[in-house]
Coordinates of C-alpha atoms and ligand atoms in Angstrom, one line a residue:
Chain A
X1 CA -0.1 -0.2 0.0
X2 CA 2.9 2.4 1.1
X3 CA 4.5 1.4 -2.0
X4 CA 1.5 2.0 -4.2
X5 CA 1.0 5.7 -2.5
X6 CA 4.7 6.5 -3.0
X7 CA 4.3 5.5 -6.6
X8 CA 1.2 7.4 -7.1
X9 CA 3.2 10.6 -5.7
X10 CA 5.9 10.1 -8.4
X11 CA 3.1 9.6 -11.1
X12 CA 1.4 12.7 -9.8
X13 CA 4.4 14.8 -10.0
X14 CA 5.6 13.5 -13.2
X15 CA 2.2 14.2 -14.3
X16 CA 2.3 17.8 -13.2
X17 CA 5.1 18.3 -15.5
X18 CA 3.6 16.9 -18.4
X19 CA 0.3 18.7 -17.7
X20 CA 2.3 22.3 -17.3
X21 CA 3.8 21.3 -20.9
X22 CA 0.7 20.2 -22.3
X23 CA -1.0 23.5 -21.3
X24 CA 1.5 25.4 -23.2
X25 CA 1.0 23.5 -26.4
X26 CA -2.6 23.1 -26.0
X27 CA -2.8 26.9 -25.7
X28 CA -1.1 27.7 -28.7
X29 CA -3.1 24.8 -30.7
X30 CA -6.3 26.2 -29.7
X31 CA -5.7 29.5 -31.1
X32 CA -3.1 29.1 -33.9
X33 CA -3.8 25.4 -34.7
X34 CA -0.1 25.2 -34.4
X35 CA 1.4 21.8 -32.9
X36 CA 4.5 23.6 -31.5
X37 CA 7.0 20.9 -31.1
X38 CA 9.5 23.8 -30.3
X39 CA 7.8 24.1 -27.1
X40 CA 10.1 21.5 -25.5
X41 CA 13.0 23.5 -26.6
X42 CA 11.5 26.6 -24.9
X43 CA 12.0 24.3 -21.6
X44 CA 15.5 23.6 -22.7
X45 CA 16.5 27.3 -23.3
X46 CA 15.1 28.1 -19.8
X47 CA 17.4 25.4 -18.2
X48 CA 20.3 26.3 -20.0
X49 CA 19.8 30.0 -19.1
X50 CA 20.6 29.0 -15.4
X51 CA 24.2 28.6 -15.9
X52 CA 27.2 30.2 -17.4
X53 CA 27.7 29.6 -21.1
X54 CA 30.8 27.6 -21.9
X55 CA 31.3 24.0 -23.1
X56 CA 32.6 22.6 -19.8
X57 CA 31.0 19.3 -18.5
X58 CA 30.5 20.7 -15.1
X59 CA 27.8 23.7 -15.3
X60 CA 28.5 27.0 -13.1
X61 CA 25.5 28.5 -12.1
X62 CA 25.1 31.8 -13.1
X63 CA 21.3 33.2 -13.2
X64 CA 20.6 29.9 -11.1
X65 CA 22.5 31.4 -8.4
X66 CA 20.3 34.3 -7.8
X67 CA 17.6 34.5 -5.2
X68 CA 14.4 32.8 -6.2
X69 CA 12.5 35.9 -6.5
X70 CA 14.9 37.4 -9.1
X71 CA 15.9 34.0 -10.8
X72 CA 12.3 33.0 -11.4
X73 CA 11.3 36.3 -13.3
X74 CA 14.3 36.6 -15.2
X75 CA 14.2 32.9 -16.2
X76 CA 10.5 33.4 -17.4
X77 CA 11.4 36.7 -19.2
X78 CA 14.0 34.8 -21.4
X79 CA 11.9 32.0 -22.3
X80 CA 9.0 34.3 -22.9
X81 CA 11.5 36.5 -25.4
X82 CA 12.5 33.3 -27.1
X83 CA 8.8 32.4 -27.7
X84 CA 7.8 35.6 -29.0
X85 CA 10.7 35.8 -31.3
X86 CA 9.8 32.4 -32.9
X87 CA 6.4 33.8 -33.4
X88 CA 7.6 37.3 -34.9
X89 CA 10.5 35.5 -37.1
X90 CA 8.8 32.4 -38.2
X91 CA 5.1 31.7 -37.3
X92 CA 3.8 35.3 -38.1
X93 CA 5.1 35.2 -41.7
X94 CA 3.2 31.9 -41.9
X95 CA 0.0 33.2 -40.7
X96 CA -2.2 31.9 -43.5
X97 CA -0.1 28.8 -43.9
X98 CA -1.8 25.2 -43.2
X99 CA -1.5 23.2 -39.7
X100 CA 1.1 20.7 -41.3
X101 CA 2.9 23.7 -42.7
X102 CA 3.2 25.2 -39.2
X103 CA 4.1 22.2 -37.7
X104 CA 7.1 21.6 -39.9
X105 CA 8.2 25.2 -39.0
X106 CA 7.8 24.4 -35.5
X107 CA 10.3 21.4 -36.2
X108 CA 12.9 23.8 -37.8
X109 CA 12.5 26.3 -34.8
X110 CA 13.2 23.2 -32.6
X111 CA 16.4 22.0 -34.6
X112 CA 17.5 25.9 -34.5
X113 CA 17.2 26.2 -30.8
X114 CA 19.2 22.8 -30.0
X115 CA 21.8 23.8 -32.3
X116 CA 22.1 27.1 -30.9
X117 CA 22.2 25.7 -27.3
X118 CA 24.8 23.3 -28.6
X119 CA 27.0 25.9 -30.1
X120 CA 27.0 27.8 -26.7
X121 CA 27.3 25.1 -24.3
X122 CA 28.6 22.0 -26.0
X123 CA 26.5 18.7 -26.9
X124 CA 27.7 16.9 -23.9
X125 CA 25.0 16.8 -21.0
X126 CA 26.0 18.6 -17.7
X127 CA 25.3 18.1 -14.2
X128 CA 23.8 21.0 -12.0
X129 CA 22.7 21.5 -8.8
X130 CA 20.0 24.1 -8.8
X131 CA 18.4 23.5 -5.3
X132 CA 19.6 20.5 -3.4
X133 CA 17.3 21.6 -0.4
X134 CA 14.6 20.5 -2.4
X135 CA 15.1 17.1 -2.0
X136 CA 14.7 16.9 1.6
X137 CA 12.0 14.3 2.4
X138 CA 8.6 14.8 4.2
X139 CA 7.5 12.2 6.4
X140 CA 3.4 12.0 6.3
X141 CA 2.4 8.6 8.2
X142 CA 4.8 6.3 6.9
X143 CA 4.9 7.9 3.6
X144 CA 8.1 9.9 2.4
X145 CA 7.3 12.8 0.2
X146 CA 10.2 14.5 -1.5
X147 CA 9.7 18.1 -0.8
X148 CA 10.2 18.8 -4.5
X149 CA 7.6 16.8 -5.7
X150 CA 5.2 18.6 -3.3
X151 CA 6.4 22.1 -4.5
X152 CA 5.9 20.6 -8.2
X153 CA 2.5 19.9 -7.6
X154 CA 1.8 23.3 -5.7
X155 CA 3.1 25.2 -8.5
X156 CA 1.3 23.3 -10.9
X157 CA -1.9 23.9 -9.3
X158 CA -1.0 27.6 -8.6
X159 CA -0.4 28.1 -12.5
X160 CA -3.4 26.3 -13.7
X161 CA -5.5 28.5 -11.4
X162 CA -3.7 31.7 -12.4
X163 CA -4.4 30.5 -16.0
X164 CA -7.9 30.0 -15.5
X165 CA -8.4 33.1 -13.7
X166 CA -6.7 34.8 -16.6
X167 CA -8.7 33.2 -19.2
X168 CA -12.1 33.7 -17.2
X169 CA -12.0 37.2 -15.7
X170 CA -9.8 39.3 -17.8
X171 CA -10.8 41.1 -21.0
X172 CA -7.7 39.7 -22.7
X173 CA -8.6 36.1 -21.4
X174 CA -12.1 36.3 -22.9
X175 CA -10.7 37.5 -26.3
X176 CA -8.2 34.6 -26.1
X177 CA -10.9 32.1 -25.7
X178 CA -13.1 33.6 -28.4
X179 CA -10.3 33.8 -30.7
X180 CA -9.5 30.1 -29.9
X181 CA -13.2 29.2 -30.6
X182 CA -13.7 31.0 -33.7
X183 CA -10.5 33.2 -34.6
X184 CA -12.0 34.8 -37.8
X185 CA -15.2 35.8 -35.7
X186 CA -13.2 37.1 -33.2
X187 CA -11.2 39.4 -35.5
X188 CA -14.4 40.8 -37.1
X189 CA -15.3 42.1 -33.8
X190 CA -11.9 44.3 -33.3
X191 CA -9.9 41.5 -31.5
X192 CA -6.6 42.1 -32.3
X193 CA -5.2 38.6 -34.0
X194 CA -1.7 39.2 -33.5
X195 CA -1.8 40.5 -30.0
X196 CA -3.9 37.7 -28.8
X197 CA -1.3 35.1 -30.7
X198 CA 1.5 37.1 -29.0
X199 CA 0.0 36.6 -25.4
X200 CA -0.6 32.7 -26.3
X201 CA 3.1 32.7 -27.0
X202 CA 4.1 34.6 -24.0
X203 CA 2.1 32.4 -21.6
X204 CA 3.2 29.4 -23.2
X205 CA 6.6 30.7 -22.6
X206 CA 5.9 31.1 -18.9
X207 CA 4.6 27.7 -18.5
X208 CA 7.8 26.5 -20.2
X209 CA 9.9 28.6 -17.9
X210 CA 8.3 26.9 -14.6
X211 CA 8.8 23.6 -16.0
X212 CA 12.4 24.5 -16.8
X213 CA 13.1 25.3 -13.4
X214 CA 11.1 22.4 -11.7
X215 CA 12.5 19.7 -14.1
X216 CA 15.9 21.0 -13.9
X217 CA 15.8 20.9 -9.9
X218 CA 14.4 17.2 -10.2
X219 CA 16.6 15.7 -12.9
X220 CA 19.7 17.7 -11.9
X221 CA 21.2 17.5 -15.4
X222 CA 21.1 19.4 -18.4
X223 CA 21.1 18.4 -22.4
X224 CA 20.2 20.1 -25.4
X225 CA 18.0 17.6 -26.5
X226 CA 16.3 17.7 -22.9
X227 CA 13.1 19.3 -23.9
X228 CA 12.3 16.8 -26.7
X229 CA 10.8 13.6 -24.5
X230 CA 8.7 16.6 -22.5
X231 CA 7.2 18.0 -25.8
X232 CA 6.6 14.6 -27.2
X233 CA 4.5 13.2 -24.1
X234 CA 3.0 16.4 -23.8
X235 CA 1.9 16.3 -27.3
X236 CA 0.6 12.8 -26.6
X237 CA -1.0 14.1 -23.6
X238 CA -2.8 16.9 -25.4
X239 CA -4.2 14.4 -28.2
X240 CA -5.5 11.8 -25.4
X241 CA -7.0 14.7 -23.4
X242 CA -8.7 16.1 -26.5
X243 CA -7.1 18.8 -29.3
X244 CA -8.4 22.0 -28.4
X245 CA -9.5 21.6 -24.8
X246 CA -7.1 22.8 -22.2
X247 CA -8.9 20.8 -19.5
X248 CA -8.1 17.9 -21.6
X249 CA -4.6 18.7 -21.8
X250 CA -4.2 18.8 -18.2
X251 CA -6.3 15.3 -17.7
X252 CA -3.9 13.9 -20.6
X253 CA -0.8 15.3 -18.9
X254 CA -1.7 13.5 -15.6
X255 CA -3.0 10.6 -17.3
X256 CA 0.4 10.2 -19.1
X257 CA 2.4 10.8 -16.1
X258 CA 0.5 8.2 -14.2
X259 CA 0.5 5.5 -16.8
X260 CA 4.2 6.1 -17.2
X261 CA 5.1 5.9 -13.6
X262 CA 2.8 3.0 -12.9
X263 CA 4.3 0.7 -15.9
X264 CA 7.8 1.6 -14.5
X265 CA 6.7 0.5 -11.4
X266 CA 4.6 -2.7 -12.1
X267 CA 6.0 -4.1 -15.5
X268 CA 7.9 -7.1 -14.8
X269 CA 11.7 -6.1 -15.2
X270 CA 12.4 -7.8 -18.4
X271 CA 9.5 -5.5 -20.1
X272 CA 10.4 -2.4 -18.4
X273 CA 12.7 -1.4 -21.4
X274 CA 9.6 -1.5 -23.7
X275 CA 7.9 1.1 -21.2
X276 CA 7.1 3.6 -23.5
X277 CA 5.6 1.0 -26.2
X278 CA 3.3 0.0 -23.8
X279 CA 2.4 3.6 -23.0
X280 CA 1.8 4.4 -26.7
X281 CA -0.3 1.0 -27.0
X282 CA -2.4 2.6 -24.2
X283 CA -3.0 5.8 -25.7
X284 CA -3.7 4.2 -29.2
X285 CA -6.7 2.2 -27.1
X286 CA -7.8 5.3 -25.5
X287 CA -8.4 7.0 -29.3
X288 CA -9.8 4.0 -30.4
X289 CA -12.2 4.0 -27.9
X290 CA -12.6 8.0 -27.8
X291 CA -11.3 9.6 -30.9
X292 CA -11.9 13.0 -29.7
X293 CA -9.9 12.4 -26.6
X294 CA -10.8 12.1 -23.1
X295 CA -12.2 15.7 -22.8
X296 CA -13.6 16.6 -26.0
X297 CA -13.5 20.1 -27.1
X298 CA -16.7 21.7 -28.2
X299 CA -14.9 24.2 -30.5
X300 CA -15.9 24.2 -34.0
X301 CA -13.1 24.1 -36.6
X302 CA -14.8 25.5 -39.4
X303 CA -13.5 28.7 -41.1
X304 CA -15.1 31.0 -43.6
Chain B
X1 CA -21.8 62.0 -52.9
X2 CA -21.6 61.2 -49.4
X3 CA -21.3 57.3 -49.9
X4 CA -20.3 55.6 -46.7
X5 CA -19.4 52.5 -48.7
X6 CA -18.1 52.3 -52.1
X7 CA -17.3 49.0 -53.9
X8 CA -15.7 49.6 -57.2
X9 CA -15.4 46.9 -59.8
X10 CA -14.5 44.1 -57.2
X11 CA -13.4 40.7 -58.2
X12 CA -12.7 38.0 -55.6
X13 CA -11.3 34.4 -56.6
X14 CA -11.0 31.4 -54.4
X15 CA -8.2 29.4 -56.2
X16 CA -9.8 29.2 -59.9
X17 CA -13.3 29.9 -58.8
X18 CA -14.4 33.5 -59.6
X19 CA -17.0 34.2 -56.8
X20 CA -17.3 38.0 -57.7
X21 CA -16.9 39.8 -60.9
X22 CA -17.1 43.4 -61.8
X23 CA -19.0 44.2 -58.7
X24 CA -19.9 47.7 -58.0
X25 CA -22.1 49.1 -55.4
X26 CA -22.4 52.2 -52.9
X27 CA -24.3 52.6 -49.7
X28 CA -25.2 56.2 -48.4
X29 CA -25.3 57.2 -44.7
X30 CA -28.5 56.0 -43.4
X31 CA -29.6 53.9 -46.0
X32 CA -31.0 50.2 -45.7
X33 CA -29.6 48.4 -48.7
X34 CA -30.4 44.8 -49.4
X35 CA -28.6 42.1 -51.3
X36 CA -30.4 39.2 -52.7
X37 CA -29.6 36.2 -54.8
X38 CA -29.8 32.7 -55.0
X39 CA -27.2 30.2 -53.1
X40 CA -23.9 30.6 -54.2
X41 CA -24.5 34.0 -55.9
X42 CA -21.5 35.5 -54.1
X43 CA -23.4 37.5 -51.3
X44 CA -21.5 36.2 -48.4
X45 CA -18.2 36.7 -50.1
X46 CA -19.2 40.1 -50.9
X47 CA -19.7 41.2 -47.3
X48 CA -16.7 39.3 -46.2
X49 CA -14.6 41.4 -48.9
X50 CA -15.9 44.6 -47.4
X51 CA -15.2 43.6 -43.6
X52 CA -11.6 42.3 -44.5
X53 CA -12.2 38.6 -44.4
X54 CA -11.3 37.8 -47.8
X55 CA -9.0 40.0 -50.0
X56 CA -10.4 41.1 -53.5
X57 CA -8.2 40.2 -56.4
X58 CA -8.9 43.3 -58.4
X59 CA -11.0 46.5 -57.3
X60 CA -11.3 48.9 -54.7
X61 CA -13.5 49.2 -51.4
X62 CA -13.7 52.3 -49.7
X63 CA -15.6 52.9 -46.3
X64 CA -15.7 56.4 -45.2
X65 CA -12.6 58.0 -46.2
X66 CA -10.5 54.9 -45.9
X67 CA -9.6 52.2 -48.6
X68 CA -10.1 49.0 -46.9
X69 CA -8.7 46.5 -49.4
X70 CA -5.9 44.6 -47.9
X71 CA -6.7 45.6 -44.2
X72 CA -7.0 43.1 -41.6
X73 CA -10.6 42.4 -40.3
X74 CA -9.9 43.8 -36.6
X75 CA -8.6 47.2 -38.2
X76 CA -11.7 47.4 -40.5
X77 CA -13.6 46.9 -37.6
X78 CA -12.2 49.7 -35.7
X79 CA -13.1 52.1 -38.4
X80 CA -16.7 51.3 -37.6
X81 CA -17.9 48.4 -39.6
X82 CA -19.3 45.5 -38.1
X83 CA -20.3 42.2 -39.9
X84 CA -23.1 39.5 -38.5
X85 CA -21.9 36.7 -40.8
X86 CA -24.1 34.0 -42.1
X87 CA -24.4 31.1 -39.4
X88 CA -24.3 33.7 -36.7
X89 CA -20.7 32.6 -35.3
X90 CA -21.7 32.6 -31.5
X91 CA -18.5 31.8 -29.1
X92 CA -20.6 29.0 -28.1
X93 CA -18.4 27.9 -25.0
X94 CA -18.5 31.5 -23.8
X95 CA -21.3 33.1 -21.8
X96 CA -23.8 35.5 -23.5
X97 CA -22.5 38.0 -21.2
X98 CA -18.8 37.5 -22.5
X99 CA -20.0 37.3 -26.2
X100 CA -21.7 40.6 -25.8
X101 CA -18.3 42.3 -24.1
X102 CA -16.2 41.2 -26.7
X103 CA -17.6 43.5 -29.0
X104 CA -17.0 46.3 -26.5
X105 CA -13.4 45.8 -26.2
X106 CA -12.7 47.7 -29.1
X107 CA -13.4 50.9 -27.1
X108 CA -11.0 52.1 -24.5
X109 CA -13.6 54.2 -22.5
X110 CA -15.1 51.4 -20.4
X111 CA -18.1 53.5 -19.2
X112 CA -19.2 53.9 -22.7
X113 CA -19.0 50.2 -23.5
X114 CA -21.1 49.7 -20.2
X115 CA -23.6 51.9 -21.3
X116 CA -23.9 50.3 -24.5
X117 CA -24.2 46.9 -23.0
X118 CA -27.1 48.3 -20.7
X119 CA -29.2 49.8 -23.5
X120 CA -28.5 46.7 -25.7
X121 CA -30.1 44.3 -23.2
X122 CA -33.0 46.8 -23.4
X123 CA -33.5 46.3 -26.8
X124 CA -33.0 42.2 -26.2
X125 CA -34.5 41.4 -22.9
X126 CA -34.1 37.6 -23.9
X127 CA -30.5 38.1 -23.6
X128 CA -30.4 39.7 -20.3
X129 CA -32.5 36.6 -18.9
X130 CA -29.7 34.4 -20.2
X131 CA -26.6 36.4 -19.3
X132 CA -24.7 33.7 -17.7
X133 CA -25.6 30.9 -20.1
X134 CA -23.1 29.4 -22.5
X135 CA -24.4 31.2 -25.6
X136 CA -24.0 27.7 -27.6
X137 CA -27.2 26.5 -25.7
X138 CA -29.5 29.6 -26.7
X139 CA -32.1 29.0 -29.3
X140 CA -31.3 30.2 -33.0
X141 CA -33.4 33.2 -32.8
X142 CA -31.8 34.2 -29.6
X143 CA -28.2 33.3 -31.1
X144 CA -29.2 35.6 -34.0
X145 CA -29.9 38.5 -31.8
X146 CA -27.0 37.8 -29.7
X147 CA -25.0 38.2 -32.7
X148 CA -26.5 41.5 -33.7
X149 CA -26.2 42.6 -30.3
X150 CA -22.5 41.7 -30.2
X151 CA -21.8 43.5 -33.4
X152 CA -23.7 46.5 -32.4
X153 CA -21.2 46.7 -29.2
X154 CA -18.7 47.9 -31.5
X155 CA -20.3 50.7 -32.2
X156 CA -20.5 50.6 -36.0
X157 CA -21.4 53.0 -38.3
X158 CA -22.2 50.3 -40.9
X159 CA -23.7 47.1 -40.1
X160 CA -23.5 44.2 -42.3
X161 CA -26.0 41.3 -41.8
X162 CA -25.7 38.1 -43.7
X163 CA -29.0 36.2 -43.9
X164 CA -30.6 37.1 -40.6
X165 CA -33.4 35.0 -41.4
X166 CA -31.5 31.7 -42.0
X167 CA -33.3 28.8 -40.4
X168 CA -35.5 30.8 -38.0
X169 CA -39.4 31.1 -37.7
X170 CA -40.8 34.1 -39.7
X171 CA -42.0 35.5 -36.4
X172 CA -38.5 35.7 -34.9
X173 CA -37.4 37.1 -38.3
X174 CA -39.9 39.8 -37.8
X175 CA -38.8 40.5 -34.5
X176 CA -35.0 40.9 -35.8
X177 CA -35.7 43.1 -38.5
X178 CA -37.9 44.9 -36.1
X179 CA -34.8 45.7 -33.9
X180 CA -32.4 46.2 -36.9
X181 CA -34.8 49.1 -38.1
X182 CA -35.2 50.3 -34.9
X183 CA -31.3 50.5 -34.3
X184 CA -31.1 52.4 -37.5
X185 CA -33.9 54.8 -36.3
X186 CA -32.3 55.3 -33.2
X187 CA -28.5 55.5 -33.7
X188 CA -28.6 56.2 -37.4
X189 CA -26.9 53.0 -38.1
X190 CA -26.6 52.3 -41.8
X191 CA -27.4 48.5 -43.0
X192 CA -26.6 46.3 -45.8
X193 CA -28.3 42.9 -45.5
X194 CA -27.9 39.9 -47.6
X195 CA -31.0 37.5 -48.1
X196 CA -32.0 34.8 -50.3
X197 CA -35.7 35.9 -51.0
X198 CA -37.0 39.4 -51.5
X199 CA -40.5 39.2 -49.8
X200 CA -39.6 40.7 -46.4
X201 CA -36.8 42.9 -47.8
X202 CA -39.4 44.9 -50.2
X203 CA -40.9 46.1 -47.0
X204 CA -38.0 47.3 -45.2
X205 CA -35.1 48.1 -48.1
X206 CA -34.5 51.7 -49.4
X207 CA -32.4 50.0 -52.2
X208 CA -31.9 46.4 -53.5
X209 CA -29.2 44.7 -55.7
X210 CA -29.9 41.5 -57.4
X211 CA -26.2 39.2 -57.3
X212 CA -26.2 36.0 -59.5
X213 CA -23.3 34.1 -60.5
X214 CA -20.9 36.5 -58.9
X215 CA -22.5 39.4 -60.9
X216 CA -24.6 42.5 -60.0
X217 CA -27.8 41.8 -62.1
X218 CA -30.1 44.4 -61.1
X219 CA -29.9 47.4 -58.7
X220 CA -32.9 49.8 -57.8
X221 CA -35.1 51.4 -55.4
X222 CA -37.4 48.9 -53.6
X223 CA -40.4 51.3 -54.4
X224 CA -39.7 50.6 -58.0
X225 CA -39.2 47.1 -57.7
X226 CA -42.2 46.4 -55.5
X227 CA -44.2 44.3 -58.3
X228 CA -41.2 41.9 -58.3
X229 CA -41.2 41.0 -61.8
X230 CA -37.9 42.5 -62.3
X231 CA -36.2 41.0 -59.4
X232 CA -37.7 37.6 -60.4
X233 CA -36.0 37.9 -64.0
X234 CA -32.7 39.0 -62.6
X235 CA -32.8 36.5 -59.7
X236 CA -33.6 33.6 -62.0
X237 CA -31.7 34.7 -65.1
X238 CA -34.7 34.7 -67.4
X239 CA -34.3 37.0 -70.4
X240 CA -31.3 39.3 -70.3
X241 CA -30.5 41.4 -67.7
X242 CA -29.2 44.3 -70.0
X243 CA -32.8 44.9 -71.1
X244 CA -34.1 45.2 -67.5
X245 CA -34.7 48.6 -66.0
X246 CA -32.1 50.1 -63.5
X247 CA -29.2 47.6 -64.3
X248 CA -26.0 48.7 -62.5
X249 CA -23.3 50.1 -64.5
Ligands
ATP401 N1 -13.8 29.9 -48.8 C1 -14.1 29.5 -49.8 N2 -13.5 28.7 -50.6 C2 -13.8 28.4 -51.9 N3 -14.9 28.5 -52.6 C3 -15.8 29.5 -51.6 C4 -15.6 29.7 -50.6 N4 -16.6 30.5 -50.1 C5 -17.4 30.5 -50.9 N5 -16.8 29.8 -51.9 C6 -17.5 29.9 -53.4 O1 -17.9 31.0 -54.0 C7 -19.1 31.1 -54.5 C8 -20.0 32.0 -53.7 O2 -20.1 31.9 -52.4 P1 -21.0 32.3 -51.3 O3 -20.9 32.1 -49.9 O4 -20.3 34.1 -51.5 O5 -22.5 32.6 -51.8 P2 -23.5 33.3 -51.3 O6 -24.4 34.0 -52.2 O7 -23.6 33.5 -49.9 O8 -24.4 31.7 -50.9 P3 -25.6 31.3 -49.9 O9 -26.8 31.8 -50.1 O10 -25.6 29.7 -50.0 O11 -25.0 31.8 -48.5 C9 -19.7 29.6 -54.3 O12 -19.6 28.9 -55.4 C10 -18.9 29.1 -53.1 O13 -18.8 27.6 -53.4
MG402 MG1 -24.1 33.0 -48.0

């Protein structure tokens, strides 16, 4: 029982990371019909921004050394700038392009960022000790909970609540939801398309930056491809949850986190190497039963 | 002439398909102009072109003193032109209240938007009862009312309405026309309305254009066309339009 609860906590914390990543991807998909694979690389940028640029294997902290209240906004700012730049330089000129074209452009952005990181920081993974204090364990009954996992969960919940409030209560949030549902109609009513899209990129940048910090603290390592598996699993989460639904992205993120962790824990050892194959088989199963995802979006996809 | 809207020799293409050719029309301040035509005539395309939704391949469109060809819809909307598109395009997952407020975000002065909001709810009491409903759950007639109210929230000088009667019971359509004409009386709104049939239009419109096959077949004052004969032949293409009276240039 204790072992199961322990696994569940791992699952929820991994699920939180996927959910945050999936939210960033889902938000852009909602408004732009863009599946942004470069989202994972925004996370990579946020992580590398913590250290001194050099090809050394041992990373020396730079921004990562600053107090939390300075470091967090600074990392957010850097990732937001990168996200906005990718919009202005790549996606804005492609505004009238089809979804597949946009997705391929996002692959290009992804490679450019990865190669840029490799140029400045070298290709080898680096060890980094961002916040060793976070690994202390808290005893809840017989359960040992790493403090970091609690922090991850709390940060995720806070960010989700903040995003919900923003989308429901502020004029820009309402405009973003309108644009996600029917972009053309929103512009007929004077909603500024580029502004709303820029906002979506900025918010997905903030979500990516949060993942940068949490994930780097947890893994203690950096690599120029570290964002790829995150983006891939988050994309799967978006599909499982239901394309175009933010609630779906979150549900999908937690579902994937739980499936992957539980498979890792309970698959017979000789099958564990195939964990991801089992996870994807499960995804296919879900989609066979519910082709529109777990939380189908009511959004219509028609355009005039 | 003080035309509020001038469309001059406009051609619109979708790939190889030419949806509008040599379309010219003008709308004066305060007029109610109706465009009628059968399915696929190009009526919706014409309104979309005026509102910035599709870019003409050739021709000029002036709204007030501004050439709006190639200008994005949100910028056209800020000039004071609002489109209620065919099929209403309500934001179904947003509440009625949110749908309405979207239209008001154009204006920085929040007090104005608030006053517009209250005034429109007076006009549309049924919307007031359903303010916190998801708009997707409104009936078709209520959605059409919401679409009109939402467009008026942008404070247009020119309101384009694409087939307001689509799929609605005649009684509801009458109500919607009443409100549109009321808005015109009270606020000096200029109206361009698309319809497939002329029966209601002949009562309410000042002038009528008949569009078929992407061309204007007939233009005239509603009073002069009241017997419906000229409209019928232009609409169905009996005889040559050039022999009819009041043919557009
Ligand atoms: N987005 C589009 N892409 C390609 N062709 C289009 C598009 N929109 C309209 N068309 C074509 O252009 C022509 C004119 O269409 P439009 O919708 O303007 O006609 P309409 O007069 O509004 O018809 P209806 O009364 O059925 O609404 C039609 O042949 C239609 O098939
Ligand atoms: Mg039409």
